[in-house]
Structures are given as structure tokens and as C-alpha cells.
Short mmCIF file of C-alpha atoms and ligand atoms in Angstrom, two decimals:
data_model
loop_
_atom_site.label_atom_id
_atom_site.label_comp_id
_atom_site.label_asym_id
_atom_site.label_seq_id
_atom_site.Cartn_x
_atom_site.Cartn_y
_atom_site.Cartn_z
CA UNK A 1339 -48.35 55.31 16.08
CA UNK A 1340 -45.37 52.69 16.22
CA UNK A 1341 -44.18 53.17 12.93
CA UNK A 1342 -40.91 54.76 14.84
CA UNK A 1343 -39.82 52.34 16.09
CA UNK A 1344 -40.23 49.74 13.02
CA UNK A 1345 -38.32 52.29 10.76
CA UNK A 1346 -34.88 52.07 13.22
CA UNK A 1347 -35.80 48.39 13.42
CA UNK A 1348 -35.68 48.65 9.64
CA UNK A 1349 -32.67 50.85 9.41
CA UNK A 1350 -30.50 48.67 11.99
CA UNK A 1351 -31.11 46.08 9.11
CA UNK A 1352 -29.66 48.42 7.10
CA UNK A 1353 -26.89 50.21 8.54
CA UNK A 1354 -26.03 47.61 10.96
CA UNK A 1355 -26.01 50.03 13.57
CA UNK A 1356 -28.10 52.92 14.94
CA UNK A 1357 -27.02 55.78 17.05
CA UNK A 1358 -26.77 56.15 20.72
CA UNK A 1359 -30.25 58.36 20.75
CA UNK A 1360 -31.54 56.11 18.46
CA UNK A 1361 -31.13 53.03 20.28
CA UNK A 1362 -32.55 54.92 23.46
CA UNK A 1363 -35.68 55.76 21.81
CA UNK A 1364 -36.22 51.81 20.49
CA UNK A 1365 -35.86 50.62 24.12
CA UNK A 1366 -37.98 53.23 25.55
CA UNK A 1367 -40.73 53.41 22.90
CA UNK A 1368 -41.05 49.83 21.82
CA UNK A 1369 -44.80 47.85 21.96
CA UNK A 1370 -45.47 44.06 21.42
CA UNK A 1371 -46.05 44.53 17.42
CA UNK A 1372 -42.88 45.99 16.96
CA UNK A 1373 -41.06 42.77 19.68
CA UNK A 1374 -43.20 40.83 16.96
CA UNK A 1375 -41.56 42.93 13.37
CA UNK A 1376 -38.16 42.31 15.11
CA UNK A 1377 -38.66 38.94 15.91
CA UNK A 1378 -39.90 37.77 12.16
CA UNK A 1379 -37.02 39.37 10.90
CA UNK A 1380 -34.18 37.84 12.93
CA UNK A 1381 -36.26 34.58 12.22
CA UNK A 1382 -35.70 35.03 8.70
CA UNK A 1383 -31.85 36.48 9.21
CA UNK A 1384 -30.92 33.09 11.17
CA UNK A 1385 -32.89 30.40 8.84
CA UNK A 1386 -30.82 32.16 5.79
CA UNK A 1387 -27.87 31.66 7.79
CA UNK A 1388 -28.31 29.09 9.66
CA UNK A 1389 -31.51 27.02 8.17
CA UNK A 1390 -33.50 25.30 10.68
CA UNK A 1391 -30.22 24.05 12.74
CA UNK A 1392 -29.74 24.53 16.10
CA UNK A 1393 -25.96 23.57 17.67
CA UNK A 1394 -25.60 21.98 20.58
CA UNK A 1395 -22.91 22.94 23.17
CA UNK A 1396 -22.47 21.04 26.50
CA UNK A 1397 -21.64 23.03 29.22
CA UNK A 1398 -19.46 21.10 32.07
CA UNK A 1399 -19.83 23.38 35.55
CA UNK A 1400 -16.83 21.73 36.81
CA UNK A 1401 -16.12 24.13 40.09
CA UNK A 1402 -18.24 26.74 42.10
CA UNK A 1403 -15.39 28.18 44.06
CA UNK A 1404 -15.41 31.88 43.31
CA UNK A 1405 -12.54 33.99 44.26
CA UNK A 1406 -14.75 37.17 43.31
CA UNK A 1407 -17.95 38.25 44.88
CA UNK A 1408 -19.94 40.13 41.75
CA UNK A 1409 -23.38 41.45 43.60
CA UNK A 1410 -25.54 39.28 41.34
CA UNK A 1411 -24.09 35.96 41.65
CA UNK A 1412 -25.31 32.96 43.97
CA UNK A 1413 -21.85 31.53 43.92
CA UNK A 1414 -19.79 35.23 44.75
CA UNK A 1415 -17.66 34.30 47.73
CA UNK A 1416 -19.98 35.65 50.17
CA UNK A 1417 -22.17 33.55 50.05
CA UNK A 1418 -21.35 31.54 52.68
CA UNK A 1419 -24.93 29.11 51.96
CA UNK A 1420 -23.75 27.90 48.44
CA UNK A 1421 -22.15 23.94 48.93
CA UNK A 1422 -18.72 24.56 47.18
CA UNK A 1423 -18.10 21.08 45.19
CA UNK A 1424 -14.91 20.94 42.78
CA UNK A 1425 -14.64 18.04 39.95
CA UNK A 1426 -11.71 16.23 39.46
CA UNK A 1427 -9.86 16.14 36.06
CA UNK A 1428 -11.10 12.39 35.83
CA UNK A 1429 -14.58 13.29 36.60
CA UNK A 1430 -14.64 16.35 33.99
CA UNK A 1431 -13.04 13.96 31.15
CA UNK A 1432 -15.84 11.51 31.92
CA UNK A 1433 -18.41 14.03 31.39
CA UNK A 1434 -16.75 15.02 28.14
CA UNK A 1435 -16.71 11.47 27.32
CA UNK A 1436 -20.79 10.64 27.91
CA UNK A 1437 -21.45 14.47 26.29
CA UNK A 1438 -19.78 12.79 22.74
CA UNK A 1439 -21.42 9.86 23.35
CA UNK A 1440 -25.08 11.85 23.17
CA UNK A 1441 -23.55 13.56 20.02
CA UNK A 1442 -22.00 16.71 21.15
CA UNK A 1443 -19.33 18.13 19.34
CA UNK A 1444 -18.60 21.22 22.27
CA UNK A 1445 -17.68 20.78 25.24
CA UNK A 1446 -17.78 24.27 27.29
CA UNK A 1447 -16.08 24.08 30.64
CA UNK A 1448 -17.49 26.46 33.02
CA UNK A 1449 -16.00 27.55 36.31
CA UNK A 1450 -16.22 30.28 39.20
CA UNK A 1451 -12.99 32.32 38.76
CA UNK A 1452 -11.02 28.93 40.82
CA UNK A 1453 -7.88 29.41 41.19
CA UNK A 1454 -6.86 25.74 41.94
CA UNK A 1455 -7.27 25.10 38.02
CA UNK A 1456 -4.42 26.90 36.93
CA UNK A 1457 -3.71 27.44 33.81
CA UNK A 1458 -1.24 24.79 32.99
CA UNK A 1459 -3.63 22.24 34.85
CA UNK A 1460 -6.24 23.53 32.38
CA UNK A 1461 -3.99 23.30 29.28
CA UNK A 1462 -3.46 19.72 30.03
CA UNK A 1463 -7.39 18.89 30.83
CA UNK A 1464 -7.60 20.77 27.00
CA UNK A 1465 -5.20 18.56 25.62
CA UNK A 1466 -6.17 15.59 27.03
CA UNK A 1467 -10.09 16.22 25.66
CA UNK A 1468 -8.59 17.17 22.22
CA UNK A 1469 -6.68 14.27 21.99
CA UNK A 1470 -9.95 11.80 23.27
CA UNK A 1471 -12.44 13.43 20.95
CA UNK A 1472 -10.03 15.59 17.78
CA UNK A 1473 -13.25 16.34 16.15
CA UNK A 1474 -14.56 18.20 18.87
CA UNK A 1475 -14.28 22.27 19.71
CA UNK A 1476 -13.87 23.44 23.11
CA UNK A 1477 -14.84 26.66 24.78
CA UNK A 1478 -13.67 27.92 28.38
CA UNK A 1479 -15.22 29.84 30.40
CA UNK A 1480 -13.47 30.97 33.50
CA UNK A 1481 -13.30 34.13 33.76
CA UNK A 1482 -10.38 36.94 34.10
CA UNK A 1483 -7.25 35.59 33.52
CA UNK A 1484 -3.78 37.03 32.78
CA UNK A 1485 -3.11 37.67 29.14
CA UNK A 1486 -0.05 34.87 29.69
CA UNK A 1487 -2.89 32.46 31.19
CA UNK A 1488 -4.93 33.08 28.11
CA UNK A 1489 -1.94 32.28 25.72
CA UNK A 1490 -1.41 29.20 27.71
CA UNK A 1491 -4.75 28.03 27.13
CA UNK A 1492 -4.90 29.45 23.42
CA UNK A 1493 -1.88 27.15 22.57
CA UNK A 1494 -3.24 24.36 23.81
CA UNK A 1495 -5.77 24.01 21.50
CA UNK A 1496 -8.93 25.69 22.96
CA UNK A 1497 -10.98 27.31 20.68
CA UNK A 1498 -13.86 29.48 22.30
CA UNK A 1499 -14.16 32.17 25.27
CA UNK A 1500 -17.02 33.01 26.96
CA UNK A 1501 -16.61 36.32 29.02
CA UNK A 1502 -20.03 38.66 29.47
CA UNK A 1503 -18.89 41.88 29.51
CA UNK A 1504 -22.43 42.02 31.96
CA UNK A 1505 -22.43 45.95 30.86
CA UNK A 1506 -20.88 48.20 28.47
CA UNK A 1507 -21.28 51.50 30.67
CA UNK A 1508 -18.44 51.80 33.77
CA UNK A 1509 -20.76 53.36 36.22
CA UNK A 1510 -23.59 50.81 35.71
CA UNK A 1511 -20.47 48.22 36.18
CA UNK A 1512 -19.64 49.74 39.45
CA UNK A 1513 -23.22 49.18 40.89
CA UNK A 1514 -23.19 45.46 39.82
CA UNK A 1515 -19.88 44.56 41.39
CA UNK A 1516 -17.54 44.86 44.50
CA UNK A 1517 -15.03 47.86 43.96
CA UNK A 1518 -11.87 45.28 43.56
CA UNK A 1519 -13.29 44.09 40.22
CA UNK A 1520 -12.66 46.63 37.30
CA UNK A 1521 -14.73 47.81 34.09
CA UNK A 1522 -11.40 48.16 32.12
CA UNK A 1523 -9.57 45.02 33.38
CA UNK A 1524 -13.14 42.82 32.22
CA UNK A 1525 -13.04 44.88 28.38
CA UNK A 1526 -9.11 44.36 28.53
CA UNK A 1527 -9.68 40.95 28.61
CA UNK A 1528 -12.17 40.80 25.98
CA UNK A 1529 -9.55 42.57 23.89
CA UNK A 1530 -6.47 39.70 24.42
CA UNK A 1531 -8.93 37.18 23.89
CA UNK A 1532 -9.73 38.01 20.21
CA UNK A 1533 -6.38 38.73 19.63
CA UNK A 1534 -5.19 35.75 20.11
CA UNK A 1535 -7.59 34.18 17.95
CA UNK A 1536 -10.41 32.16 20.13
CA UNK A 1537 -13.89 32.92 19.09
CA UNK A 1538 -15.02 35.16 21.59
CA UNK A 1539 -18.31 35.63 23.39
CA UNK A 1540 -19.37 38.86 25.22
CA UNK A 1541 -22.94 39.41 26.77
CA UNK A 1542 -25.24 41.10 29.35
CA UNK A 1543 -27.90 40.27 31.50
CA UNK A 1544 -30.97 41.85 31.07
CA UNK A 1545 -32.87 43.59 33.64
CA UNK A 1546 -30.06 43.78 35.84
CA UNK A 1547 -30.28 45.94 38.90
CA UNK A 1548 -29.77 49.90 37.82
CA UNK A 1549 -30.20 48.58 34.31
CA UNK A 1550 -31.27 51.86 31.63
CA UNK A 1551 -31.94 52.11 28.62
CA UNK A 1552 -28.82 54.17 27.99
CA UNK A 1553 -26.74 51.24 29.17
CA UNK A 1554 -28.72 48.86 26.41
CA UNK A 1555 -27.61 51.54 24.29
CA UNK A 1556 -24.05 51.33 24.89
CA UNK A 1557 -24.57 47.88 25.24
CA UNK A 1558 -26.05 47.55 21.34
CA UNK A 1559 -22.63 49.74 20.35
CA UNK A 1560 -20.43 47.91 22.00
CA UNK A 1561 -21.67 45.04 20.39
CA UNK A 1562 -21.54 46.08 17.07
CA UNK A 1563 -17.84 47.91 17.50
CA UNK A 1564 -16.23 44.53 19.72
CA UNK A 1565 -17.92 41.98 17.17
CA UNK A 1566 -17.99 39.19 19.26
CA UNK A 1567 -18.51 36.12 17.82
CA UNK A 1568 -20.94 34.82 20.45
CA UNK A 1569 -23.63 36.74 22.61
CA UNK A 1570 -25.30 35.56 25.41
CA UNK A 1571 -28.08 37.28 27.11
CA UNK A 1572 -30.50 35.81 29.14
CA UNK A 1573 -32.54 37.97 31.88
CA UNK A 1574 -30.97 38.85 35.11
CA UNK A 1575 -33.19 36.37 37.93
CA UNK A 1576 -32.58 37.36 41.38
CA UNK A 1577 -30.54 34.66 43.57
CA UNK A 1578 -32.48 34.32 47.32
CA UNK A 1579 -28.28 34.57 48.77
CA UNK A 1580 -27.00 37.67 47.17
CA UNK A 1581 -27.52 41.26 48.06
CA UNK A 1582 -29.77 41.70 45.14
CA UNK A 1583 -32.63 38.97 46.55
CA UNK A 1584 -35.36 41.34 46.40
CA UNK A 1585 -34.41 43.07 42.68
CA UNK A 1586 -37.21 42.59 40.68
CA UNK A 1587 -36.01 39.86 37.92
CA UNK A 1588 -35.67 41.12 34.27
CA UNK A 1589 -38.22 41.24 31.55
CA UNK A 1590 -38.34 37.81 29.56
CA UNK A 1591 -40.08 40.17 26.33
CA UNK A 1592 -36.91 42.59 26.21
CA UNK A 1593 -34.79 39.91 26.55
CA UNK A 1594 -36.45 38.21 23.22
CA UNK A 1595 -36.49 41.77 21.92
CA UNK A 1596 -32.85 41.87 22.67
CA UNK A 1597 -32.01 38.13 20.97
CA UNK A 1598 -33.82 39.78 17.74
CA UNK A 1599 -31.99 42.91 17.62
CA UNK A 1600 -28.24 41.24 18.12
CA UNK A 1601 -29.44 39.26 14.72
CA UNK A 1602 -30.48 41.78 12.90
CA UNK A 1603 -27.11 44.14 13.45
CA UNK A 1604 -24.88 40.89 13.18
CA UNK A 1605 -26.66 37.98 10.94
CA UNK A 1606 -23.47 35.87 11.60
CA UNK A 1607 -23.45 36.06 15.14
CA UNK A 1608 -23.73 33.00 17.21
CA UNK A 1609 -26.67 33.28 19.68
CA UNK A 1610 -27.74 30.92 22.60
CA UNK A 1611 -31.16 30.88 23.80
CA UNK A 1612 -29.77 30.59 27.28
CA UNK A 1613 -30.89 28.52 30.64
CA UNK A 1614 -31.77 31.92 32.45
CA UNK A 1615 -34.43 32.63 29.19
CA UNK A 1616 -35.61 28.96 29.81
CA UNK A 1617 -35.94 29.44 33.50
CA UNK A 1618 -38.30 32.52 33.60
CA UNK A 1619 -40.65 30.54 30.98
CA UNK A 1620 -41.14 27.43 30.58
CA UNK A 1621 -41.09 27.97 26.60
CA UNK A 1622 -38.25 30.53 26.74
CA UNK A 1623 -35.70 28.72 25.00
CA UNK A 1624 -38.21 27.77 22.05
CA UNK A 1625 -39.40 31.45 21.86
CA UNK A 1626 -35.92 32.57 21.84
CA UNK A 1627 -35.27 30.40 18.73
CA UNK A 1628 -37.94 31.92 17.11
CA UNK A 1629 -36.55 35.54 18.16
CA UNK A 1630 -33.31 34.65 16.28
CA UNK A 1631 -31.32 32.61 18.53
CA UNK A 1632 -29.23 29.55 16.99
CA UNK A 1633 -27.51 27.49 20.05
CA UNK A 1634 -28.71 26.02 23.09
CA UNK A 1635 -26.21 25.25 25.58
CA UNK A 1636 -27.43 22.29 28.21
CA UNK A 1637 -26.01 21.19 31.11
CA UNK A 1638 -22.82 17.86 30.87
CA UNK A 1639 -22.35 18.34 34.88
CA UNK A 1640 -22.78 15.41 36.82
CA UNK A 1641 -26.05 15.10 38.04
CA UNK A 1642 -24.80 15.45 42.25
CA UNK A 1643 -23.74 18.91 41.20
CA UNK A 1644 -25.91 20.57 39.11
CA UNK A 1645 -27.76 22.10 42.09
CA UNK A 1646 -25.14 23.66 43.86
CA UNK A 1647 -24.16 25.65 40.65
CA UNK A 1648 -26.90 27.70 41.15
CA UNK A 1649 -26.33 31.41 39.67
CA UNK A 1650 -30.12 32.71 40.14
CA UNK A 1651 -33.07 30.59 41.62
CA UNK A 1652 -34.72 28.47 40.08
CA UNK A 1653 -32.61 26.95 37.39
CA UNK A 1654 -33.87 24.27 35.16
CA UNK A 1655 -32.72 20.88 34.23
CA UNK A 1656 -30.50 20.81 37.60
CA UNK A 1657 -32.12 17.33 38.09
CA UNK A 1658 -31.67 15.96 34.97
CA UNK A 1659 -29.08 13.87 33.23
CA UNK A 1660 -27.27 15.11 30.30
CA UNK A 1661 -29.14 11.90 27.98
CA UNK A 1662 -32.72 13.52 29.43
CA UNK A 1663 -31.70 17.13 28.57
CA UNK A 1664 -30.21 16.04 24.69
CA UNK A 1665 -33.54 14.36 24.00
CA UNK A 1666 -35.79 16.89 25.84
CA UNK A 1667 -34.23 20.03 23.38
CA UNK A 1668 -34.22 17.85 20.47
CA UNK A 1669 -37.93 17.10 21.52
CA UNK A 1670 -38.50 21.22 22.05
CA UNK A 1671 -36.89 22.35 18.88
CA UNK A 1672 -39.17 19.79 16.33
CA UNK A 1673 -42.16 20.98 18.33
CA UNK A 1674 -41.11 23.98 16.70
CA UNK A 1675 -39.79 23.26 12.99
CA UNK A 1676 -36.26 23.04 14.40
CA UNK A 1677 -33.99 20.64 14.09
CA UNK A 1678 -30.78 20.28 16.43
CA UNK A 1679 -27.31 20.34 14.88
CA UNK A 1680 -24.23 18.29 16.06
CA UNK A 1681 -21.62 19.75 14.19
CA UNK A 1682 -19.08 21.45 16.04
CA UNK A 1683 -20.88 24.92 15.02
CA UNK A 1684 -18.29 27.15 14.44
CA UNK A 1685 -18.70 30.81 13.88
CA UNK A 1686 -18.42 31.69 10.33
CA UNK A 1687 -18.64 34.85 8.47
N1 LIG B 1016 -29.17 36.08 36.91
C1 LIG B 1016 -28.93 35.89 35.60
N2 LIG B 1016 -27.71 35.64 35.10
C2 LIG B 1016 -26.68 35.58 35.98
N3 LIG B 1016 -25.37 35.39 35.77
C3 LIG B 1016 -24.76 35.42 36.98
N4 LIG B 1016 -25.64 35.64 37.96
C4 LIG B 1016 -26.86 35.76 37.35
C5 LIG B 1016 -28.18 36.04 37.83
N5 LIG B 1016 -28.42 36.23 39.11
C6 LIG B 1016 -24.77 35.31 34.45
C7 LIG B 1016 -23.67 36.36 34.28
C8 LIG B 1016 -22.43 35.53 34.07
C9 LIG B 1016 -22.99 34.24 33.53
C10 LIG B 1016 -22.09 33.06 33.69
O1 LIG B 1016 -24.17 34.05 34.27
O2 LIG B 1016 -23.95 37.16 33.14
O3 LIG B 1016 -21.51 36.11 33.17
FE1 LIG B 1017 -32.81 19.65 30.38
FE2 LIG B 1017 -35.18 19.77 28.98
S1 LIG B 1017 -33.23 20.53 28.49
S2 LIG B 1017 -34.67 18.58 30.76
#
């Protein structure tokens, strides 16, 4: 009894991949011991990699304004409740500036898809933080853009792109997201992006609404045929203005089961233990560092706007400041055996 699913566990160490059936089987047939085998050895994957380092990225939420209207989201345009703030260039250098002054060396810039930050205004915003702090990587995160928008941004110096994919199956897309938005536009994307060199992050929620096992499936393929160099998955949480209030939120054990089994099919891979995981436990972020998870991403916004960039209910650290939140994860990770890193982190082979 279990020893199934330990032996694909044990071959996807292997192989680096399994097969579609294969993958269906370890998400249907899994128990706690084998969560537990998967865990230990994605532990042991990242501190050969990666040591007992965590990096640091801080995440700058510098708009809400959404032009799209995905089912999940507490800041789709529908949502008529959510307090639409938008920071000026000023305000988003200054948080850049206090982020490198509590030793980060990212500086992610997060957005609803805004289309008042065009892409030139962005470019200059990315040259202007390059030129401030030279030493320092940064990552955008904004959305679908035009492949000439992405080039724009590319030659101005930014290095990283965040864009979840949210689901590697088209029909499962369909169900999470208005019938403007399209499956092959959001992998097109994820295409231009790596080839024009950023480091690239896909990801998925987990638990989503109409979420199978199948879709994990493709999910776990996609992953290993795209290679992205970042994957973030945290658990889908249910936001109390959205369509989807009353979808039961996502497991926080699959999710960890999830963290381990992107480590173990790409050892290299960078892997945040994201807010969502630390909002459904209070330990989530630690556990998902023990799951295999190398980066923790915390909040640079200024504290007046952290609660209005509200995905899901519930988030944490939306009335902190950025100085609280640096010593509270450097606080988490020793309780641990982990130690937080504030090298730029880049991905690395
Ligand atoms: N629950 C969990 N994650 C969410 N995201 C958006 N809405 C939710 C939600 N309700 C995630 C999406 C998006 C990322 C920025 O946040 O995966 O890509
Ligand atoms: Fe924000 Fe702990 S990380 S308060």
C-alpha cells in the first residue's frame, strides 16, 4: 500500500518527468507519507542547490486598476467594491529606495493589467531604478502585453517576468476567465517573454474552481516542456467580491505537495513560498521552505495601500511595513534553520 506512488515520486527524480497517466495517478492516489517522501526530497534537492538561503524579492503593488475581469480576482474590473488607488512614479521609486535600504536586491513591480503605465512610462520607471540601485535586478509583473511592449521593457534593462499561466488545459482556462481573455494569447506571451531573454515565471493556483487532476497533469508537463525559470503556486482562496465567493478555497497539503514535486522535476528552479500559502496557515511559508521552496516575496507597497490590493481574503502582512515584514521572515526562516539571502538571486542552471 503506497509504495505507488513513492516509486513515480522516485522516478520523476529520475526522468525528470512522468507521463500524463502517471501524473494523474500521483494526484489522485497520494497519502500524507508520501506529501512527507516528496517533501524530504525537494528539501534535500534545494539545500544542494541552494544551501540554507532563502532570496528575498520585494514586491511593489503599485496599481489595482484592472482592465480585465478574470473570475477569481478581487481586483477584476467588476468589482465595483475594490478602492482603485494608483502610485505615482515618485512614490514607487521611494519604495524601491526604503526596499534597498532593508537589503533587498529585487524589486518586483506588480500591477493589474493598467493601462495608464504604458510601456515607455514603465521603461523609464526601469531605468530610473537601475540607475538608483545598478546592483539590483528587477522583475515586472503586469500582465499581457504586446510582444513590442515586452521588447520595450526588455531593453530597458528589466530582468524578470512574472506571468501564471493559472492553467495549462484551454477548457479549464475558459471556466476561470471571461471569454475576451484567451488560453493561446496568455501561452503566446509566455513564449516572447523567454525569447527575449528575461527570466520567466509561469504558475497556477491550486484548488482553483473546476480544478482536476488531469489539469495538474498538464500542468506538471507544461512545466517541465516551458522550463520556466520561476514557479509560483500558492492555493486558490476565494475573494468575498468575485463570482467565485462561495468556491471552496484550495488544499494548503497539495499545494506543499505541489512546491515538492516542481523541485524534484527541476532542482534549479526558482520557487517562492508565496503570500496565498502564508495566508491559509499561519506557518505556510515556513512549511513551504521545507517542501522545497527557495524565495519569499514580501510586500514594498506603501502601507495606505496594501489593503486595497486584495486578490483573495484575508491576505497577510497588509498592515505591516516593509522594515516589520524583512525582520518578521528573517525571524521565520532561523526558527527554521534558514537563513535569508540578499543577493540579487538569479536563476542559474
Ligand atoms: N486566490 C489565489 N491566488 C489568486 N491570484 C489571483 N486571484 C487569486 C485568488 N483568489 C493569483 C493569480 C495571479 C496572481 C498575481 O495572483 O494566480 O496570477
Ligand atoms: Fe509581513 Fe511577517 S512577513 S509581517
Amino acid at each position: 500500500m503506497g509504495e505507488k506512488v513513492k516509486a513515480l515520486i522516485d522516478k520523476l527524480n529520475t526522468d525528470k518527468q512522468l507521463g500524463k497517466d502517471e501524473w494523474v495517478c500521483v494526484f489522485n492516489e497520494y497519502d500524507e507519507d508520501d506529501r512527507a517522501y516528496a517533501a524530504q526530497l525537494a528539501r534535500e534537492l534545494s539545500l544542494k542547490k541552494y544551501g540554507n538561503k532563502i532570496f528575498i524579492r520585494g514586491i511593489v503593488e503599485f496599481s489595482n486598476y484592472c482592465k480585465n475581469d478574470c473570475i477569481y480576482c478581487g481586483i477584476r474590473r467588476s468589482n465595483s467594491c475594490a478602492q482603485r488607488y494608483r502610485l505615482t512614479d515618485e512614490e514607487i521609486l521611494a519604495c524601491c529606495d526604503e526596499g534597498y535600504d532593508i537589503g533587498f536586491r529585487t524589486f518586483v513591480l506588480q500591477s493589474g493589467e493598467d493601462k495608464t503605465y504604458t510601456a515607455e512610462r514603465l521603461a523609464e520607471l526601469v531605468r530610473a531604478i537601475k540607475k538608483a540601485h545598478p546592483d539590483c535586478a528587477v522583475t515586472l509583473s503586469l500582465g499581457e502585453l504586446e510582444y513590442e511592449e515586452y521588447k520595450t521593457l526588455r531593453d530597458a534593462g528589466t530582468d524578470r517576468y512574472l506571468l501564471r499561466h493559472e492553467t495549462a488545459n484551454k477548457e479549464h482556462y475558459q471556466k476561470l476567465h471571461p471569454e475576451e481573455m484567451s488560453f493561446e494569447h496568455r501561452m503566446e506571451c509566455l513564449r516572447q517573454l523567454k525569447e527575449l531573454g528575461y527570466q520567466t515565471g509561469a504558475g497556477i493556483m491550486v484548488g482553483s474552481p473546476y480544478q482536476t487532476a488531469e489539469c495538474l497533469a498538464e500542468d506538471m508537463a507544461f512545466f517541465a516542456e516551458f522550463k520556466p525559470h520561476m514557479i509560483g503556486i500558492g492555493p486558490f482562496l476565494p475573494h468575498k467580491d468575485t463570482p467565485f465567493k462561495d468556491m471552496p478555497k484550495g488544499s494548503y497539503e497539495l499545494t506543499l505537495f505541489l512546491l515538492s514535486l516542481c523541485r524534484i522535476m527541476l532542482p534549479s528552479v526558482l520557487l517562492p513560498a508565496t503570500t496565498a500559502l502564508g495566508t491559509i496557515d499561519p506557518r505556510g511559508r515556513e512549511q513551504g521552505v521545507l517542501s522545497g521552496a527557495n524565495v519569499i516575496m514580501p510586500n514594498l507597497s506603501p502601507t495606505a495601500v496594501r489593503k486595497k490590493y486584495m486578490l483573495y481574503d484575508n491576505k497577510i502582512c497588509t498592515g505591516d511595513e516593509s522594515a516589520q515584514c524583512r525582520g518578521c521572515l528573517e525571524r521565520r526562516m532561523k526558527s527554521i534553520g534558514y537563513e535569508i539571502d540578499i543577493s540579487r538571486g538569479d536563476y542559474e542552471q
